[in-house]
GROMACS .gro file of C-alpha atoms in nm:
model
  233
    1MET     CA    1   0.000   0.000   0.000
    2THR     CA    2   0.138   0.336  -0.102
    3GLU     CA    3   0.145   0.647   0.109
    4SER     CA    4  -0.127   0.803  -0.109
    5ASP     CA    5  -0.355   0.501  -0.051
    6ALA     CA    6  -0.328   0.539   0.327
    7GLN     CA    7  -0.416   0.906   0.339
    8PRO     CA    8  -0.797   0.877   0.271
    9GLN     CA    9  -0.826   0.614   0.545
   10GLU     CA   10  -0.664   0.847   0.794
   11ARG     CA   11  -0.905   1.125   0.694
   12ASP     CA   12  -1.209   0.895   0.735
   13ARG     CA   13  -1.140   0.830   1.105
   14PRO     CA   14  -1.393   1.000   1.337
   15ALA     CA   15  -1.269   1.294   1.533
   16ARG     CA   16  -1.205   1.225   1.899
   17PRO     CA   17  -1.422   1.419   2.147
   18GLN     CA   18  -1.239   1.699   2.313
   19LYS     CA   19  -1.171   1.671   2.685
   20GLY     CA   20  -1.360   1.993   2.755
   21TRP     CA   21  -1.678   1.852   2.597
   22ARG     CA   22  -1.653   1.535   2.806
   23ARG     CA   23  -1.617   1.735   3.124
   24TRP     CA   24  -1.914   1.955   3.033
   25SER     CA   25  -2.127   1.650   2.951
   26ARG     CA   26  -2.042   1.484   3.284
   27SER     CA   27  -2.119   1.809   3.468
   28VAL     CA   28  -2.462   1.837   3.299
   29ARG     CA   29  -2.547   1.477   3.387
   30LEU     CA   30  -2.441   1.536   3.746
   31TRP     CA   31  -2.659   1.845   3.781
   32VAL     CA   32  -2.955   1.663   3.625
   33VAL     CA   33  -2.916   1.379   3.878
   34VAL     CA   34  -2.885   1.630   4.165
   35ALA     CA   35  -3.193   1.823   4.047
   36LEU     CA   36  -3.405   1.510   4.006
   37SER     CA   37  -3.290   1.376   4.345
   38THR     CA   38  -3.380   1.708   4.507
   39VAL     CA   39  -3.726   1.705   4.349
   40VAL     CA   40  -3.790   1.346   4.459
   41LEU     CA   41  -3.663   1.414   4.812
   42THR     CA   42  -3.877   1.729   4.837
   43MET     CA   43  -4.186   1.543   4.719
   44LEU     CA   44  -4.129   1.260   4.965
   45THR     CA   45  -4.070   1.506   5.249
   46ASN     CA   46  -4.385   1.700   5.159
   47ALA     CA   47  -4.589   1.383   5.132
   48PHE     CA   48  -4.485   1.225   5.461
   49VAL     CA   49  -4.293   1.459   5.693
   50MET     CA   50  -4.310   1.838   5.658
   51GLN     CA   51  -4.488   2.057   5.407
   52PRO     CA   52  -4.495   2.434   5.355
   53PHE     CA   53  -4.836   2.599   5.322
   54LEU     CA   54  -4.932   2.945   5.204
   55ILE     CA   55  -5.180   3.138   5.423
   56PRO     CA   56  -5.428   3.285   5.172
   57SER     CA   57  -5.674   3.465   5.401
   58GLY     CA   58  -5.700   3.666   5.721
   59SER     CA   59  -5.906   3.411   5.915
   60MET     CA   60  -5.616   3.335   6.153
   61GLU     CA   61  -5.498   3.692   6.215
   62GLY     CA   62  -5.318   3.803   6.428
   63THR     CA   63  -5.156   3.457   6.477
   64LEU     CA   64  -5.101   3.409   6.104
   65GLN     CA   65  -5.098   3.683   5.843
   66VAL     CA   66  -5.201   3.673   5.477
   67GLY     CA   67  -4.898   3.560   5.276
   68ASP     CA   68  -4.725   3.377   5.561
   69ARG     CA   69  -4.556   3.052   5.466
   70VAL     CA   70  -4.597   2.803   5.747
   71VAL     CA   71  -4.442   2.462   5.796
   72VAL     CA   72  -4.682   2.182   5.880
   73ASN     CA   73  -4.570   1.873   6.070
   74LYS     CA   74  -4.743   1.581   5.901
   75LEU     CA   75  -4.608   1.331   6.154
   76ALA     CA   76  -4.751   1.511   6.458
   77TYR     CA   77  -5.049   1.275   6.485
   78ARG     CA   78  -4.920   0.972   6.298
   79PHE     CA   79  -4.759   0.776   6.582
   80GLY     CA   80  -4.996   0.804   6.873
   81GLY     CA   81  -4.992   1.182   6.901
   82GLU     CA   82  -5.336   1.319   6.985
   83ILE     CA   83  -5.496   1.633   6.848
   84GLU     CA   84  -5.540   1.871   7.139
   85ARG     CA   85  -5.752   2.176   7.196
   86GLY     CA   86  -5.552   2.481   7.098
   87ASP     CA   87  -5.358   2.312   6.819
   88VAL     CA   88  -5.342   2.506   6.492
   89ILE     CA   89  -5.399   2.253   6.217
   90VAL     CA   90  -5.426   2.230   5.840
   91PHE     CA   91  -5.703   2.002   5.717
   92ASP     CA   92  -5.888   1.906   5.403
   93GLY     CA   93  -6.236   2.054   5.430
   94ALA     CA   94  -6.378   1.860   5.135
   95GLY     CA   95  -6.705   1.703   5.242
   96SER     CA   96  -6.739   1.914   5.557
   97PHE     CA   97  -6.661   2.276   5.468
   98THR     CA   98  -6.686   2.243   5.090
   99ALA     CA   99  -6.802   1.999   4.826
  100GLU     CA  100  -6.561   1.728   4.723
  101GLN     CA  101  -6.285   1.875   4.507
  102SER     CA  102  -6.296   1.814   4.134
  103ASP     CA  103  -5.996   1.666   3.952
  104PRO     CA  104  -5.772   1.954   3.832
  105GLY     CA  105  -5.627   1.739   3.554
  106LEU     CA  106  -5.268   1.627   3.503
  107LEU     CA  107  -5.121   1.968   3.419
  108GLY     CA  108  -5.318   2.152   3.684
  109GLY     CA  109  -5.222   1.894   3.942
  110LEU     CA  110  -4.852   1.917   3.855
  111LEU     CA  111  -4.852   2.297   3.868
  112ARG     CA  112  -5.036   2.300   4.200
  113THR     CA  113  -4.801   2.039   4.346
  114ALA     CA  114  -4.496   2.234   4.232
  115GLY     CA  115  -4.627   2.559   4.376
  116ALA     CA  116  -4.729   2.398   4.703
  117ALA     CA  117  -4.392   2.225   4.739
  118VAL     CA  118  -4.225   2.561   4.797
  119GLY     CA  119  -4.520   2.729   4.966
  120LEU     CA  120  -4.601   2.960   4.675
  121SER     CA  121  -4.960   2.848   4.634
  122PRO     CA  122  -5.222   2.651   4.828
  123SER     CA  123  -5.189   2.278   4.777
  124SER     CA  124  -5.566   2.251   4.735
  125ASP     CA  125  -5.873   2.473   4.716
  126THR     CA  126  -6.017   2.275   5.007
  127ASP     CA  127  -5.727   2.308   5.252
  128TYR     CA  128  -5.797   2.519   5.562
  129VAL     CA  129  -5.598   2.634   5.862
  130LYS     CA  130  -5.791   2.675   6.191
  131ARG     CA  131  -5.752   2.631   6.564
  132VAL     CA  132  -5.896   2.326   6.739
  133ILE     CA  133  -6.154   2.434   6.997
  134GLY     CA  134  -6.326   2.104   7.069
  135VAL     CA  135  -6.236   1.737   7.019
  136GLY     CA  136  -6.455   1.426   7.014
  137GLY     CA  137  -6.692   1.412   7.311
  138ASP     CA  138  -6.658   1.780   7.403
  139ARG     CA  139  -6.959   2.001   7.449
  140VAL     CA  140  -6.881   2.341   7.296
  141ARG     CA  141  -7.119   2.630   7.343
  142CYS     CA  142  -7.138   3.004   7.305
  143CYS     CA  143  -7.162   3.191   7.507
  144ASP     CA  144  -7.157   3.225   7.886
  145SER     CA  145  -7.273   3.534   8.076
  146GLN     CA  146  -6.941   3.706   8.001
  147GLY     CA  147  -6.952   3.624   7.631
  148ARG     CA  148  -6.689   3.349   7.649
  149ILE     CA  149  -6.695   3.015   7.471
  150GLU     CA  150  -6.735   2.720   7.705
  151VAL     CA  151  -6.592   2.372   7.658
  152ASN     CA  152  -6.742   2.112   7.891
  153GLY     CA  153  -6.874   2.390   8.112
  154GLU     CA  154  -6.538   2.567   8.148
  155PRO     CA  155  -6.483   2.910   7.989
  156LEU     CA  156  -6.195   2.938   7.743
  157ASP     CA  157  -5.917   3.188   7.790
  158GLU     CA  158  -5.835   3.293   7.435
  159PRO     CA  159  -5.538   3.535   7.427
  160TYR     CA  160  -5.488   3.459   7.057
  161LEU     CA  161  -5.815   3.630   6.951
  162TYR     CA  162  -5.781   3.909   6.699
  163PRO     CA  163  -5.786   4.244   6.885
  164GLY     CA  164  -6.141   4.376   6.916
  165ASP     CA  165  -6.308   4.048   6.819
  166LYS     CA  166  -6.564   3.876   7.039
  167PRO     CA  167  -6.526   3.501   7.091
  168SER     CA  168  -6.828   3.461   6.861
  169ASN     CA  169  -7.120   3.657   6.724
  170VAL     CA  170  -7.297   3.327   6.653
  171THR     CA  171  -7.460   3.129   6.932
  172PHE     CA  172  -7.422   2.752   6.927
  173ASP     CA  173  -7.433   2.451   7.151
  174ILE     CA  174  -7.291   2.131   7.007
  175ARG     CA  175  -7.161   1.797   7.126
  176VAL     CA  176  -6.861   1.711   6.905
  177PRO     CA  177  -6.897   1.356   6.770
  178GLU     CA  178  -6.615   1.111   6.835
  179GLY     CA  179  -6.355   1.121   6.560
  180ARG     CA  180  -6.438   1.481   6.468
  181LEU     CA  181  -6.322   1.832   6.562
  182TRP     CA  182  -6.478   2.173   6.620
  183VAL     CA  183  -6.245   2.436   6.470
  184MET     CA  184  -6.246   2.815   6.459
  185GLY     CA  185  -6.027   3.092   6.321
  186ASP     CA  186  -5.853   3.336   6.554
  187HIS     CA  187  -5.999   3.630   6.360
  188ARG     CA  188  -6.353   3.535   6.449
  189SER     CA  189  -6.522   3.818   6.258
  190ASP     CA  190  -6.340   3.716   5.937
  191SER     CA  191  -6.343   3.338   5.961
  192ALA     CA  192  -6.570   3.088   5.788
  193ASP     CA  193  -6.524   2.802   6.032
  194SER     CA  194  -6.731   2.537   6.211
  195ARG     CA  195  -6.995   2.799   6.298
  196GLU     CA  196  -7.056   2.860   5.929
  197TYR     CA  197  -7.156   2.500   5.865
  198LEU     CA  198  -7.378   2.422   6.162
  199GLY     CA  199  -7.658   2.317   5.928
  200SER     CA  200  -7.436   2.098   5.710
  201PRO     CA  201  -7.376   1.724   5.750
  202GLY     CA  202  -7.149   1.682   6.051
  203GLY     CA  203  -7.280   2.003   6.207
  204GLY     CA  204  -6.969   2.200   6.114
  205THR     CA  205  -6.726   1.946   6.257
  206VAL     CA  206  -6.424   1.813   6.069
  207PRO     CA  207  -6.324   1.443   6.052
  208VAL     CA  208  -5.996   1.369   6.227
  209ASP     CA  209  -5.879   1.165   5.930
  210ARG     CA  210  -5.893   1.480   5.716
  211VAL     CA  211  -5.627   1.652   5.925
  212ILE     CA  212  -5.307   1.702   5.725
  213GLY     CA  213  -5.087   1.812   6.014
  214ARG     CA  214  -5.008   2.064   6.284
  215VAL     CA  215  -4.863   2.406   6.207
  216GLU     CA  216  -4.522   2.420   6.373
  217LEU     CA  217  -4.359   2.743   6.259
  218ILE     CA  218  -4.377   3.048   6.038
  219GLY     CA  219  -4.096   3.021   5.784
  220TRP     CA  220  -4.159   3.333   5.578
  221PRO     CA  221  -4.133   3.631   5.580
  222VAL     CA  222  -3.809   3.627   5.774
  223ASP     CA  223  -3.916   3.904   6.012
  224ARG     CA  224  -4.199   3.678   6.133
  225TRP     CA  225  -3.995   3.359   6.158
  226GLY     CA  226  -4.068   3.163   6.472
  227TRP     CA  227  -4.225   2.857   6.628
  228LEU     CA  228  -4.599   2.853   6.673
  229ARG     CA  229  -4.720   2.776   7.022
  230SER     CA  230  -5.041   2.587   7.075
  231ALA     CA  231  -5.283   2.723   7.333
  232HIS     CA  232  -5.415   2.415   7.506
  233GLY     CA  233  -5.741   2.438   7.688
   0.00000   0.00000   0.00000
């Protein structure tokens, strides 16, 4: 074989990838793996451990403000922990406060999940945040001679009430069924809570199995960061 015969074969050999391209490709793959792992870890954490929630209304002022991002402990009641009076909880009000939620579709569900994962939007149109006033077996009534709510004949001390609000402008007297909760907002004059649904099935009470978790802290804005204390009665 002559030298001229060998030259076309040399030219037909594929060019070798440059080292810089290989490094860039490995870096991209690494970041993709990290991003996907972060998304999966965040979704698992939100599903089973902690989840951020956006406060969309003023029903819990002045404890929680509109726009607060709170962190909800989804394990608080999973391993024998009991829901107590005074706990601030997030629950699914479908079937008790609202009609059952319609399917938002695949795209709508993905967008809502993504927004809720970072606390930028409500996770559901039927999620509510309220304070537990009565648990199963309690008799809750309003009001005594001094205008206070009574639970099992004892008046509630409610330092968390929004300034200027009365404990309730609605009179009621209800025995909370076992496995259900009587819940109210701290801003009583601006809260659609158990009082609003007295005539509905369940008498305004919420099933325990609809509770998503207990609000533990305010994570945003930073000037309001802090742990949330329950006011147990």
